Short mmCIF file of C-alpha atoms in Angstrom, two decimals:
data_model
loop_
_atom_site.label_atom_id
_atom_site.label_comp_id
_atom_site.label_asym_id
_atom_site.label_seq_id
_atom_site.Cartn_x
_atom_site.Cartn_y
_atom_site.Cartn_z
CA MET F 1 17.83 0.20 1.47
CA ARG F 2 14.59 -0.85 3.09
CA PHE F 3 11.40 -1.37 1.09
CA ASP F 4 9.86 2.10 1.37
CA THR F 5 13.15 3.73 0.44
CA LYS F 6 13.60 1.43 -2.55
CA THR F 7 10.25 2.50 -4.02
CA VAL F 8 11.48 6.09 -4.17
CA HIS F 9 15.19 5.67 -4.95
CA ALA F 10 16.05 2.23 -6.41
CA GLY F 11 17.07 2.61 -10.05
CA GLN F 12 16.19 6.30 -9.97
CA ALA F 13 19.41 8.27 -9.60
CA PRO F 14 19.31 11.88 -10.86
CA ASP F 15 19.74 12.15 -14.62
CA PRO F 16 23.51 12.52 -15.23
CA SER F 17 23.13 14.95 -18.13
CA THR F 18 20.65 17.38 -16.56
CA GLY F 19 20.37 16.53 -12.87
CA ALA F 20 16.63 15.86 -13.27
CA THR F 21 15.37 14.27 -10.05
CA VAL F 22 12.49 12.50 -11.77
CA VAL F 23 13.50 9.89 -14.34
CA PRO F 24 12.88 11.52 -17.75
CA VAL F 25 10.63 9.97 -20.38
CA THR F 26 13.08 9.14 -23.18
CA LEU F 27 11.06 8.83 -26.37
CA SER F 28 13.87 8.20 -28.83
CA VAL F 29 13.73 4.84 -30.60
CA VAL F 30 17.16 5.19 -32.18
CA TYR F 31 20.48 5.99 -30.47
CA THR F 32 23.57 7.45 -32.11
CA TYR F 33 26.70 5.30 -32.03
CA ASP F 34 30.03 6.90 -31.12
CA GLU F 35 31.57 4.66 -33.75
CA VAL F 36 30.78 1.29 -35.28
CA GLY F 37 30.12 -1.13 -32.45
CA VAL F 38 30.38 1.50 -29.72
CA ASN F 39 27.36 3.17 -28.08
CA LYS F 40 26.27 4.38 -24.68
CA GLY F 41 24.45 1.17 -23.79
CA PHE F 42 21.37 1.82 -25.92
CA ASP F 43 20.88 0.85 -29.53
CA TYR F 44 17.17 0.49 -30.39
CA GLY F 45 13.90 1.11 -28.58
CA ARG F 46 12.64 -2.45 -28.84
CA HIS F 47 15.80 -3.68 -27.13
CA CYS F 48 16.15 -1.15 -24.33
CA ASN F 49 15.09 2.30 -23.14
CA PRO F 50 16.41 4.47 -20.28
CA THR F 51 12.97 5.02 -18.71
CA ARG F 52 12.12 1.35 -18.96
CA GLY F 53 15.50 0.44 -17.51
CA ALA F 54 14.91 2.62 -14.44
CA PHE F 55 11.57 0.95 -13.78
CA GLU F 56 13.11 -2.49 -14.22
CA ARG F 57 15.90 -1.74 -11.75
CA CYS F 58 13.39 -0.46 -9.20
CA LEU F 59 11.07 -3.47 -9.49
CA ALA F 60 13.99 -5.90 -9.34
CA ALA F 61 15.09 -4.28 -6.08
CA LEU F 62 11.58 -4.49 -4.60
CA GLU F 63 11.45 -8.23 -5.35
CA ASN F 64 14.99 -8.79 -4.07
CA GLY F 65 15.96 -9.84 -7.58
CA SER F 66 18.93 -9.07 -9.77
CA HIS F 67 17.17 -8.93 -13.16
CA CYS F 68 13.82 -7.58 -14.33
CA LEU F 69 12.27 -7.56 -17.80
CA THR F 70 9.13 -5.50 -18.38
CA PHE F 71 6.45 -6.04 -20.98
CA ALA F 72 3.49 -4.32 -22.58
CA SER F 73 0.94 -6.16 -20.38
CA GLY F 74 0.68 -8.79 -17.71
CA MET F 75 -0.32 -11.37 -20.30
CA ALA F 76 2.70 -10.48 -22.43
CA SER F 77 4.93 -11.20 -19.45
CA ALA F 78 3.18 -14.52 -18.83
CA ASP F 79 3.59 -15.42 -22.49
CA ALA F 80 7.30 -14.59 -22.37
CA ALA F 81 7.87 -16.78 -19.29
CA LEU F 82 6.03 -19.68 -20.88
CA ARG F 83 8.14 -19.36 -24.03
CA LEU F 84 11.00 -20.80 -21.96
CA LEU F 85 9.26 -24.14 -22.52
CA ARG F 86 9.42 -26.34 -25.62
CA PRO F 87 6.91 -28.69 -27.31
CA GLY F 88 6.72 -31.89 -25.30
CA ASP F 89 7.55 -30.17 -22.02
CA HIS F 90 5.02 -30.45 -19.22
CA LEU F 91 3.70 -27.36 -17.43
CA LEU F 92 2.04 -27.80 -14.04
CA LEU F 93 -0.25 -24.96 -12.98
CA THR F 94 -2.36 -24.02 -9.99
CA GLU F 95 -5.88 -25.22 -10.81
CA ASP F 96 -7.77 -22.07 -9.80
CA ILE F 97 -5.75 -19.77 -11.98
CA TYR F 98 -6.51 -16.44 -13.65
CA GLY F 99 -8.75 -16.96 -16.68
CA GLY F 100 -6.37 -15.16 -19.04
CA THR F 101 -3.51 -17.51 -18.14
CA TRP F 102 -5.85 -20.47 -18.58
CA ARG F 103 -6.79 -19.25 -22.07
CA LEU F 104 -3.15 -18.71 -23.03
CA VAL F 105 -2.33 -22.28 -22.07
CA GLU F 106 -5.43 -23.93 -23.51
CA ASP F 107 -5.89 -21.95 -26.73
CA ILE F 108 -2.30 -21.21 -27.77
CA LEU F 109 0.32 -23.29 -25.99
CA LYS F 110 -1.35 -26.69 -25.91
CA PRO F 111 -2.11 -26.62 -29.66
CA ALA F 112 1.58 -25.76 -30.19
CA GLY F 113 2.66 -28.98 -28.46
CA LEU F 114 3.01 -28.05 -24.81
CA GLU F 115 1.64 -30.50 -22.25
CA ALA F 116 -0.14 -28.83 -19.35
CA THR F 117 -2.22 -29.86 -16.37
CA PHE F 118 -4.03 -27.88 -13.70
CA ALA F 119 -3.95 -29.26 -10.16
CA PRO F 120 -4.16 -28.22 -6.52
CA LEU F 121 -0.74 -26.87 -5.55
CA SER F 122 -1.12 -25.70 -1.98
CA THR F 123 1.31 -28.22 -0.48
CA ALA F 124 4.45 -30.19 -1.30
CA ALA F 125 2.43 -33.42 -1.28
CA GLN F 126 0.04 -32.08 -3.92
CA ALA F 127 2.96 -30.94 -6.07
CA ARG F 128 4.70 -34.32 -5.80
CA SER F 129 1.55 -36.15 -6.85
CA ALA F 130 1.04 -33.96 -9.93
CA ILE F 131 4.60 -33.52 -11.18
CA ARG F 132 5.82 -35.65 -14.11
CA PRO F 133 9.24 -36.70 -15.40
CA ASN F 134 8.92 -34.11 -18.20
CA THR F 135 7.65 -31.29 -15.97
CA LYS F 136 9.81 -28.27 -16.73
CA MET F 137 7.84 -25.53 -15.00
CA VAL F 138 5.50 -25.17 -12.03
CA TRP F 139 3.27 -22.09 -12.19
CA MET F 140 1.64 -20.82 -9.02
CA GLU F 141 -0.67 -18.02 -8.04
CA SER F 142 -0.62 -17.24 -4.35
CA PRO F 143 -3.07 -15.86 -3.39
CA THR F 144 -5.19 -17.22 -6.23
CA ASN F 145 -7.80 -15.43 -8.30
CA PRO F 146 -10.58 -15.16 -7.18
CA LEU F 147 -10.79 -17.32 -4.01
CA LEU F 148 -7.52 -16.17 -2.38
CA ARG F 149 -6.13 -19.66 -1.78
CA LEU F 150 -2.46 -19.83 -0.82
CA ALA F 151 0.32 -22.15 -1.86
CA ASP F 152 3.24 -22.95 0.37
CA ILE F 153 5.69 -21.37 -2.05
CA ARG F 154 8.80 -22.61 -0.27
CA GLU F 155 7.63 -26.24 -0.16
CA VAL F 156 6.26 -26.38 -3.70
CA ALA F 157 9.35 -24.64 -5.12
CA ALA F 158 11.55 -27.20 -3.36
CA VAL F 159 9.63 -30.07 -4.97
CA ALA F 160 9.96 -28.41 -8.39
CA ALA F 161 13.71 -27.92 -7.92
CA GLN F 162 14.17 -31.54 -6.86
CA ASN F 163 12.59 -32.54 -10.17
CA GLY F 164 14.57 -30.06 -12.28
CA ALA F 165 11.62 -27.75 -12.93
CA LEU F 166 11.47 -23.98 -12.72
CA THR F 167 9.02 -22.30 -10.34
CA VAL F 168 7.11 -19.21 -11.47
CA VAL F 169 4.91 -17.29 -9.03
CA ASP F 170 2.33 -14.76 -10.19
CA ASN F 171 2.69 -12.19 -7.41
CA THR F 172 0.15 -9.70 -8.77
CA PHE F 173 -2.31 -9.99 -5.87
CA ALA F 174 0.25 -9.92 -3.06
CA THR F 175 2.72 -7.43 -4.64
CA PRO F 176 6.36 -7.15 -3.49
CA PHE F 177 5.04 -5.29 -0.45
CA GLY F 178 3.14 -8.41 0.64
CA GLN F 179 5.64 -11.16 -0.16
CA ASN F 180 8.85 -11.91 -2.08
CA PRO F 181 8.62 -15.33 -3.77
CA LEU F 182 12.28 -15.28 -4.84
CA ASP F 183 13.21 -15.37 -1.16
CA LEU F 184 11.04 -18.47 -0.82
CA GLY F 185 12.72 -20.39 -3.63
CA ALA F 186 10.89 -19.28 -6.76
CA ASP F 187 12.94 -18.85 -9.95
CA ILE F 188 10.76 -16.19 -11.58
CA VAL F 189 8.22 -13.74 -10.20
CA MET F 190 5.57 -12.40 -12.54
CA HIS F 191 3.50 -9.23 -12.19
CA SER F 192 0.72 -7.58 -14.05
CA THR F 193 1.98 -4.09 -13.27
CA THR F 194 -1.35 -2.83 -14.60
CA LYS F 195 -2.71 -3.63 -11.16
CA TYR F 196 -1.13 -2.59 -7.84
CA ILE F 197 2.30 -1.61 -9.17
CA GLY F 198 0.89 1.11 -11.43
CA GLY F 199 -1.94 1.46 -8.98
CA HIS F 200 -4.13 4.03 -10.72
CA SER F 201 -5.97 2.06 -13.45
CA ASP F 202 -4.34 4.12 -16.19
CA VAL F 203 -1.47 2.03 -17.55
CA LEU F 204 -0.87 -1.50 -18.86
CA GLY F 205 2.25 -3.44 -18.04
CA GLY F 206 3.83 -6.72 -17.03
CA ALA F 207 7.12 -7.82 -15.49
CA LEU F 208 9.30 -10.84 -14.82
CA VAL F 209 11.92 -10.76 -12.05
CA THR F 210 14.62 -13.37 -11.43
CA ASN F 211 17.96 -13.92 -9.72
CA ASN F 212 19.10 -16.36 -12.40
CA HIS F 213 21.37 -14.71 -14.98
CA GLU F 214 20.84 -17.42 -17.61
CA ILE F 215 17.07 -17.19 -17.31
CA ALA F 216 17.29 -13.40 -17.52
CA GLN F 217 19.33 -13.62 -20.72
CA ARG F 218 16.81 -15.95 -22.30
CA LEU F 219 13.91 -13.71 -21.29
CA ALA F 220 15.74 -10.66 -22.65
CA ALA F 221 16.18 -12.42 -25.98
CA ILE F 222 12.49 -13.34 -26.05
CA SER F 223 11.61 -9.73 -25.30
CA ARG F 224 13.86 -8.35 -28.04
CA ILE F 225 12.61 -10.81 -30.64
CA SER F 226 8.88 -10.78 -29.85
CA GLY F 227 8.81 -7.04 -29.19
CA ALA F 228 6.01 -6.99 -26.59
CA VAL F 229 7.70 -4.17 -24.68
CA PRO F 230 6.16 -1.24 -22.77
CA SER F 231 6.35 2.26 -24.15
CA PRO F 232 8.58 4.83 -22.42
CA PHE F 233 5.54 6.69 -21.10
CA ASP F 234 3.97 3.49 -19.75
CA SER F 235 7.26 2.74 -18.00
CA TYR F 236 7.22 6.26 -16.52
CA LEU F 237 3.65 5.84 -15.25
CA ASN F 238 4.46 2.49 -13.67
CA LEU F 239 7.59 3.93 -12.06
CA ARG F 240 5.63 6.88 -10.73
CA GLY F 241 2.96 4.55 -9.38
CA VAL F 242 5.40 2.29 -7.59
CA LYS F 243 6.68 5.21 -5.47
CA THR F 244 3.50 5.06 -3.39
CA LEU F 245 3.12 1.27 -3.39
CA SER F 246 3.83 0.89 0.33
CA LEU F 247 1.45 3.68 1.31
CA ARG F 248 -1.32 2.37 -0.91
CA MET F 249 -0.95 -1.29 0.05
CA THR F 250 -1.07 -0.42 3.74
CA ARG F 251 -4.41 1.34 3.22
CA HIS F 252 -5.73 -1.35 0.87
CA ALA F 253 -5.05 -4.01 3.51
CA GLU F 254 -6.49 -1.96 6.38
CA ASN F 255 -9.71 -1.40 4.44
CA ALA F 256 -9.89 -4.99 3.21
CA ILE F 257 -9.78 -6.57 6.67
CA ARG F 258 -12.52 -4.25 7.91
CA ILE F 259 -14.74 -5.11 4.95
CA ALA F 260 -13.95 -8.81 5.25
CA ARG F 261 -15.08 -8.81 8.88
CA PHE F 262 -18.22 -6.85 8.00
CA LEU F 263 -19.11 -9.38 5.32
CA GLU F 264 -18.25 -12.35 7.54
CA ASP F 265 -20.94 -11.18 9.98
CA HIS F 266 -23.56 -10.44 7.32
CA PRO F 267 -26.55 -12.82 7.27
CA LYS F 268 -26.71 -12.92 3.45
CA VAL F 269 -23.09 -14.03 3.05
CA ILE F 270 -22.13 -17.73 3.13
CA ALA F 271 -18.36 -17.37 3.18
CA VAL F 272 -15.63 -14.73 2.93
CA TYR F 273 -12.25 -15.48 1.33
CA TYR F 274 -9.48 -13.28 2.72
CA PRO F 275 -6.13 -14.56 4.07
CA GLY F 276 -6.20 -12.06 6.92
CA LEU F 277 -9.26 -13.68 8.48
CA GLU F 278 -8.66 -16.30 11.15
CA SER F 279 -11.36 -18.38 9.42
CA HIS F 280 -9.33 -18.62 6.21
CA PRO F 281 -7.94 -22.18 5.84
CA ASN F 282 -4.50 -20.82 4.90
CA HIS F 283 -4.38 -18.08 7.54
CA ALA F 284 -1.48 -19.65 9.46
CA LEU F 285 0.55 -19.98 6.25
CA ALA F 286 -0.31 -16.39 5.30
CA CYS F 287 1.05 -15.20 8.64
CA THR F 288 4.42 -16.84 7.95
CA GLN F 289 4.68 -16.23 4.19
CA MET F 290 3.15 -12.79 3.74
CA ARG F 291 3.96 -9.43 5.31
CA SER F 292 0.57 -8.02 4.32
CA PHE F 293 -2.68 -9.75 3.40
CA GLY F 294 -3.42 -7.36 0.54
CA GLY F 295 -6.51 -5.64 -0.77
CA MET F 296 -8.26 -8.49 -2.60
CA LEU F 297 -11.11 -10.53 -1.21
CA ALA F 298 -14.06 -12.55 -2.40
CA PHE F 299 -17.30 -13.68 -0.83
CA GLU F 300 -20.23 -15.94 -1.66
CA LEU F 301 -23.84 -14.83 -1.38
CA LYS F 302 -26.61 -17.18 -0.30
CA GLY F 303 -28.89 -16.30 -3.20
CA GLY F 304 -26.55 -17.39 -6.00
CA GLU F 305 -26.57 -15.54 -9.30
CA GLU F 306 -29.77 -13.60 -8.64
CA ALA F 307 -28.38 -12.22 -5.39
CA ALA F 308 -24.98 -11.50 -6.91
CA LEU F 309 -26.44 -9.56 -9.83
CA ALA F 310 -28.72 -7.56 -7.55
CA MET F 311 -25.74 -6.56 -5.45
CA LEU F 312 -23.42 -5.87 -8.37
CA ASN F 313 -26.00 -3.60 -9.95
CA GLY F 314 -26.76 -1.90 -6.65
CA VAL F 315 -23.38 -0.50 -5.62
CA ARG F 316 -22.76 3.23 -5.91
CA LEU F 317 -19.13 3.77 -4.84
CA PHE F 318 -17.63 0.49 -6.02
CA THR F 319 -16.75 0.48 -9.71
CA LEU F 320 -18.25 -2.49 -11.58
CA THR F 321 -15.46 -3.74 -13.84
CA GLY F 322 -13.11 -6.68 -14.35
CA SER F 323 -9.77 -5.21 -13.30
CA LEU F 324 -8.21 -4.68 -9.87
CA GLY F 325 -5.47 -2.95 -7.91
CA GLY F 326 -6.42 0.68 -8.45
CA VAL F 327 -6.94 3.34 -5.81
CA GLU F 328 -10.67 3.07 -6.42
CA SER F 329 -12.67 0.13 -5.06
CA ILE F 330 -13.75 -2.35 -7.72
CA ILE F 331 -16.41 -5.03 -7.65
CA SER F 332 -16.52 -7.83 -10.21
CA TYR F 333 -18.34 -11.04 -11.04
CA PRO F 334 -15.86 -13.84 -11.82
CA LYS F 335 -18.47 -15.94 -13.60
CA GLU F 336 -18.91 -13.27 -16.29
CA MET F 337 -15.54 -11.53 -16.09
CA SER F 338 -12.21 -13.05 -15.03
CA HIS F 339 -13.38 -16.67 -15.38
CA VAL F 340 -15.88 -16.42 -18.21
CA ALA F 341 -13.74 -18.70 -20.41
CA LEU F 342 -14.17 -21.62 -18.02
CA SER F 343 -17.11 -23.98 -18.36
CA SER F 344 -19.77 -23.92 -15.68
CA ALA F 345 -18.63 -27.36 -14.50
CA ASP F 346 -15.01 -26.23 -14.19
CA ARG F 347 -15.97 -23.08 -12.29
CA LEU F 348 -18.12 -25.03 -9.84
CA ARG F 349 -15.39 -27.64 -9.37
CA LEU F 350 -13.00 -24.85 -8.39
CA GLY F 351 -15.51 -23.28 -6.02
CA VAL F 352 -16.28 -20.27 -8.21
CA THR F 353 -20.03 -20.53 -7.79
CA ASP F 354 -22.65 -18.26 -9.31
CA GLY F 355 -22.84 -16.43 -5.99
CA VAL F 356 -19.14 -15.48 -5.79
CA VAL F 357 -18.33 -11.77 -5.93
CA ARG F 358 -14.77 -10.37 -5.95
CA LEU F 359 -13.66 -7.08 -4.43
CA SER F 360 -10.55 -5.04 -5.03
CA VAL F 361 -10.74 -2.79 -2.00
CA GLY F 362 -9.50 0.73 -2.67
CA ILE F 363 -8.15 3.49 -0.47
CA GLU F 364 -11.40 5.38 0.20
CA ASP F 365 -12.80 5.86 3.69
CA PRO F 366 -13.75 2.37 4.86
CA GLU F 367 -17.01 3.54 6.42
CA ASP F 368 -18.20 4.82 3.05
CA LEU F 369 -17.31 1.49 1.45
CA ILE F 370 -19.11 -0.51 4.12
CA GLU F 371 -22.17 1.72 3.82
CA ASP F 372 -22.17 1.16 0.06
CA LEU F 373 -21.94 -2.62 0.42
CA SER F 374 -24.61 -2.56 3.11
CA GLN F 375 -27.14 -0.70 0.96
CA ALA F 376 -26.36 -2.95 -2.02
CA LEU F 377 -26.82 -6.08 0.09
CA ALA F 378 -30.19 -4.71 1.23
CA ARG F 379 -31.34 -5.09 -2.39
CA VAL F 380 -30.56 -8.82 -2.35
#
């Protein structure tokens, strides 16, 4: 099956007992055994659930993977992946990483004995210079949050493999519609399904997809033991959302490039960060690695924080909040939202200045969105 067909049919055969076309929401936590040691493949809700299983099969197919484990949130999935490591192991991460992942590493994993460093990971050369003999995992975001920098996933994954380390790619921004990191050599793909997979800002979720059976078994054990699993209804909402992923992502990307070009020509904007722009430093890589440039972009205003706040408080259609990936357009301020945990010095070192604003471009009429941004910029 091709991608669009997978979103509608993969893992979603009609219910064998009733013929229901839509995967039912199975709420039962307990399952009756036929006899001791014999059941119908389900034993307890923390371990498995039919609705959850359907969503996992669908998402695995979209990422060209053989195994998928879903979790109660994106951060729960990140935590599960990082539990593959042991005290004394070294974790190498993209330096301009999502603030929640940074907090998880700094506040929980490092105190528990994990070694971790953040470094530029756009190229094989950068990965080779940062990797250590005890590096067991390389964690990439591509595109990154919030400046949309890209890593050469194939090259960096090859360096990790040569050194015996796993490669994990957070694919939340790009989605399976935009790229498939497993095809580029990654061992695990992570998603916050709260974002584009669910797509409607009404459900939390996370996922890990892999083609490695041993890794999948270890992740399944972590999931069963830690219990950070999604509810049946959350699994249903995510599965319903994914059916329109291709349609939504096409519109997100079409709107995003139009807005990116509008902002690139605006006199109050210093720079626009969007992989689909020819001016983006990783544009050539994006053209070879991604099928779609996505709906996320960021830009920097000339007036710094004062200008950013004036604009953020002046929008009418854009929703001012810290999330992303919904059908509605969202505007956020990384300094006070996604990257608030970082020190001012760290943010500036990464290029997240006080004038940086992030957009999650929705599926509304692009002219209305541009008009909204234009009137808000007039207040700056």
